[in-house]
Coordinates of C-alpha atoms in Angstrom, one line a residue:
Chain A
M291 CA 0.0 0.0 0.0
A292 CA 3.1 2.2 -0.2
E293 CA 1.7 4.3 -3.0
N294 CA -1.5 5.0 -1.0
V295 CA 0.1 7.3 1.6
M296 CA -0.7 10.9 2.1
R297 CA 2.0 12.9 3.8
L298 CA 1.6 16.2 5.6
H299 CA 4.2 18.3 7.3
Y300 CA 3.8 21.1 9.8
T301 CA 6.1 23.5 11.6
V302 CA 4.9 24.4 15.1
S303 CA 5.8 27.9 16.0
D304 CA 8.0 28.5 19.0
T305 CA 6.0 30.2 21.7
D306 CA 2.9 31.6 20.0
F307 CA 0.2 30.0 22.1
A308 CA -2.6 31.6 20.1
V309 CA -1.8 29.5 17.0
A310 CA -1.1 26.2 18.7
G311 CA -3.6 23.8 17.4
E312 CA -3.5 25.0 13.8
A313 CA -1.8 21.8 12.6
S314 CA -4.3 19.6 14.4
S315 CA -7.1 21.6 13.0
S316 CA -5.7 21.3 9.4
V317 CA -5.3 17.5 9.8
K318 CA -8.9 17.3 11.1
K319 CA -10.1 19.1 7.9
V320 CA -8.1 16.7 5.6
L321 CA -9.4 13.6 7.4
K322 CA -13.0 14.9 7.1
Q323 CA -12.5 15.4 3.4
L324 CA -11.2 11.9 3.1
G325 CA -14.3 10.6 4.7
V326 CA -12.6 9.1 7.8
P327 CA -15.1 8.2 10.5
G328 CA -15.8 10.9 13.0
E329 CA -14.7 8.9 16.0
I330 CA -11.3 8.3 14.5
I331 CA -10.9 12.0 13.5
R332 CA -11.6 13.0 17.0
K333 CA -9.0 10.7 18.5
V334 CA -6.4 11.9 16.0
S335 CA -7.2 15.6 16.5
I336 CA -7.2 15.5 20.3
A337 CA -4.0 13.5 20.6
M338 CA -2.3 15.8 18.1
Y339 CA -3.6 18.9 19.7
E340 CA -2.4 17.9 23.1
C341 CA 1.0 17.1 21.6
E342 CA 1.1 20.4 19.7
I343 CA 0.3 22.3 23.0
N344 CA 3.1 20.4 24.7
M345 CA 5.5 21.4 22.0
V346 CA 4.7 25.1 22.5
I347 CA 4.7 24.9 26.3
H348 CA 7.8 22.8 26.8
A349 CA 9.9 22.8 23.7
D350 CA 9.8 26.1 21.7
G351 CA 7.9 24.4 18.9
G352 CA 9.1 21.7 16.5
E353 CA 8.1 19.7 13.4
I354 CA 5.1 17.4 12.8
D355 CA 4.9 14.7 10.1
V356 CA 1.6 13.0 9.5
E357 CA 1.1 9.9 7.4
I358 CA -2.4 8.9 6.4
T359 CA -3.2 5.6 4.8
P360 CA -6.6 3.8 4.5
E361 CA -5.5 1.6 7.5
K362 CA -4.0 4.1 9.9
I363 CA -2.9 7.6 10.8
R364 CA 0.5 8.1 12.1
M365 CA 1.7 11.4 13.7
I366 CA 5.3 12.0 14.5
H367 CA 6.0 15.1 16.6
K368 CA 9.7 16.1 16.9
D369 CA 11.0 18.9 19.1
R370 CA 14.4 20.1 20.2
G371 CA 13.2 20.9 23.7
P372 CA 14.8 19.9 27.0
G373 CA 13.7 16.3 26.9
I374 CA 11.6 14.4 29.5
K375 CA 13.6 13.3 32.6
D376 CA 11.3 10.5 33.7
I377 CA 8.7 9.4 31.2
E378 CA 6.9 7.1 33.6
T379 CA 6.2 9.9 36.0
A380 CA 5.3 12.2 33.1
M381 CA 2.7 9.7 32.0
Q382 CA 0.9 9.9 35.4
E383 CA -2.4 11.9 35.3
G384 CA -1.9 15.1 37.3
Y385 CA 1.9 15.3 37.0
S386 CA 3.0 18.5 35.4
T387 CA 6.1 20.7 35.1
A388 CA 4.2 23.5 33.4
D389 CA 4.4 27.0 35.0
E390 CA 1.6 29.3 36.2
N391 CA 1.2 31.1 32.8
V392 CA 0.3 27.8 31.2
R393 CA -2.2 26.9 33.9
E394 CA -3.9 30.2 33.5
L395 CA -4.6 29.3 29.9
G396 CA -6.4 26.1 30.9
F397 CA -3.5 23.6 30.4
G398 CA -0.6 22.3 32.5
A399 CA -2.9 20.0 34.5
G400 CA -0.8 17.0 33.8
M401 CA -3.3 15.5 31.4
G402 CA -1.5 15.9 28.1
L403 CA 0.5 12.7 27.8
P404 CA -2.2 10.6 29.5
N405 CA -4.7 12.0 27.0
M406 CA -2.5 11.2 24.0
K407 CA -2.2 7.7 25.3
R408 CA -5.9 7.4 25.9
Y409 CA -6.8 8.4 22.4
T410 CA -4.2 6.5 20.3
D411 CA -3.6 2.9 19.6
E412 CA 0.2 3.1 19.7
M413 CA 2.4 5.7 21.3
N414 CA 6.2 5.8 21.6
I415 CA 8.3 8.5 23.2
T416 CA 12.0 8.8 22.5
T417 CA 13.7 11.5 24.5
V418 CA 17.2 12.7 25.1
I419 CA 17.9 15.2 27.8
G420 CA 19.1 18.5 26.3
E421 CA 18.4 17.3 22.8
G422 CA 14.7 16.8 22.4
T423 CA 11.7 14.5 22.3
T424 CA 9.9 12.6 19.6
V425 CA 6.4 11.4 20.2
D426 CA 5.2 8.9 17.6
M427 CA 1.5 8.1 17.7
T428 CA -0.7 5.9 15.6
V429 CA -4.5 5.6 15.4
Y430 CA -5.9 2.7 13.4
V431 CA -8.8 3.4 11.1
K432 CA -9.8 -0.2 11.0
N433 CA -9.2 -2.7 13.7
K434 CA -5.9 -4.6 13.2
Chain B
M80 CA -32.4 21.9 23.6
K81 CA -32.1 24.5 20.9
L82 CA -29.2 27.0 21.2
S83 CA -31.8 29.8 21.0
D84 CA -33.3 28.4 24.3
V85 CA -29.8 28.4 25.8
K86 CA -29.6 32.1 25.0
T87 CA -33.0 32.7 26.7
V88 CA -32.2 30.6 29.8
L89 CA -28.8 32.3 30.4
S90 CA -30.0 35.8 29.2
A91 CA -27.0 35.5 27.0
N92 CA -25.6 37.7 24.2
V93 CA -24.5 36.1 20.9
L94 CA -21.1 37.1 19.6
A95 CA -20.5 34.6 16.9
C96 CA -22.6 32.4 14.5
E97 CA -26.0 33.8 15.3
N98 CA -27.3 32.0 12.3
L99 CA -26.8 28.7 14.0
L100 CA -29.1 29.2 16.9
E101 CA -31.6 26.6 15.6
N102 CA -29.0 23.9 16.2
E103 CA -29.7 21.5 19.1
V104 CA -27.5 20.4 21.9
H105 CA -28.2 17.4 24.2
S106 CA -25.5 17.8 26.8
A107 CA -23.1 20.3 28.3
C108 CA -20.0 20.6 30.4
G109 CA -18.6 23.4 32.6
S110 CA -14.8 23.6 33.1
D111 CA -11.9 26.0 33.2
L112 CA -9.5 23.1 32.5
L113 CA -9.2 22.5 28.8
S114 CA -7.3 19.2 29.3
D115 CA -10.2 17.9 31.3
V116 CA -12.6 18.8 28.5
L117 CA -10.3 17.0 26.1
A118 CA -10.1 14.0 28.5
F119 CA -13.6 13.3 29.7
V120 CA -16.1 15.0 27.4
K121 CA -17.9 12.8 25.0
D122 CA -20.4 14.3 22.5
Q123 CA -20.9 17.4 24.5
G124 CA -22.7 20.1 22.6
L125 CA -22.0 23.0 24.9
L126 CA -19.0 24.2 26.8
L127 CA -19.4 26.7 29.6
T128 CA -16.2 28.3 30.9
G129 CA -14.6 31.2 32.7
L130 CA -11.5 30.9 30.6
V131 CA -11.1 33.4 27.8
N132 CA -8.5 32.6 25.1
S133 CA -8.3 31.2 21.6
Q134 CA -7.5 27.7 22.9
V135 CA -11.0 27.5 24.3
V136 CA -12.3 27.7 20.7
R137 CA -9.7 25.3 19.4
T138 CA -10.5 22.8 22.1
A139 CA -14.2 23.2 21.2
E140 CA -13.4 22.5 17.6
M141 CA -11.4 19.3 18.4
M142 CA -14.3 18.0 20.4
D143 CA -17.0 19.0 17.9
I144 CA -18.6 21.2 20.5
K145 CA -21.3 23.4 18.9
A146 CA -21.4 26.4 21.3
I147 CA -19.3 28.1 23.9
V148 CA -20.7 30.1 26.8
F149 CA -18.2 32.6 28.4
V150 CA -19.6 33.1 31.9
R151 CA -19.5 35.9 34.5
G152 CA -19.6 38.7 31.9
K153 CA -16.2 37.9 30.4
K154 CA -15.7 39.3 27.0
P155 CA -13.8 37.4 24.3
T156 CA -11.5 39.4 22.1
D157 CA -12.0 39.8 18.4
D158 CA -9.5 37.1 17.4
I159 CA -11.4 34.6 19.5
I160 CA -14.7 35.6 17.9
E161 CA -13.2 35.4 14.4
L162 CA -11.8 31.9 15.1
A163 CA -15.2 30.8 16.3
E164 CA -16.9 32.2 13.2
E165 CA -14.3 30.3 11.0
Y166 CA -15.1 27.0 12.8
G167 CA -18.9 27.6 12.9
I168 CA -19.1 27.6 16.7
V169 CA -21.7 29.7 18.4
V170 CA -20.3 32.1 21.1
F171 CA -22.4 33.3 24.0
T172 CA -21.6 35.6 26.9
T173 CA -23.7 35.6 30.1
E174 CA -23.4 37.6 33.3
L175 CA -24.1 34.5 35.3
P176 CA -21.2 32.8 37.1
L177 CA -20.2 29.2 36.0
Y178 CA -22.1 27.4 38.8
K179 CA -25.3 29.3 38.2
A180 CA -25.2 29.1 34.4
C181 CA -24.7 25.3 34.6
G182 CA -27.4 25.0 37.2
E183 CA -30.0 26.9 35.2
L184 CA -29.4 24.7 32.2
Y185 CA -29.5 21.5 34.2
L186 CA -32.8 22.6 35.6
T187 CA -34.3 22.7 32.1
G188 CA -33.2 19.0 31.7
L189 CA -30.1 19.5 29.6
G190 CA -27.7 16.7 30.2
K191 CA -29.9 14.9 32.8

């Protein structure tokens, strides 16, 4: 099915909180046009949105690559932020390192990574302290 | 419940998508924590919040929420209203605080 892949690329701006979510919104639109079921679209857009917010909050932005096939949607979020010290702790609901500014905006409650996990079928995090983090998530359109 | 009824119950003003007031909602949620909205809300038509920023609109869009109510007389800025217009999300403002606004809607049977 290699020829049946749609690839999208987005650059997430460094600290402009107001535009965070534009990439997710754009992917949502594309998936709608492709006729992907609503439930799948919601899972993809929420996971991607949370990740995009994280990239702005913690990592001064980054790059997102999205691969869409009839079987699955894969989202690879790559940043050059500080890295995650302890992934296991970061995955716990309620754990957050975000500062007060972020909390005032309605985020930073320690729900980002758990939400991404909740809404995706596969999620892998690769992180190197001082170099950056890659969050690779897949949502299956059809059951495997 | 029609969005026009939401407007009446909350004595609300409409700032975006006034043409969509005939749309119906069957449930609602009140929260100032967007991550909670993203985590726990399923098929909610209406979001009531005291938070005022563009991410409220983006969160609503991701969740297919049809209308946002900004409570306690908070006024969204023009860029927030424009974004809501772009996404087709109705924006209300009400003088009621969050608890009362949710309570009034709940009393009408919304989300029971």
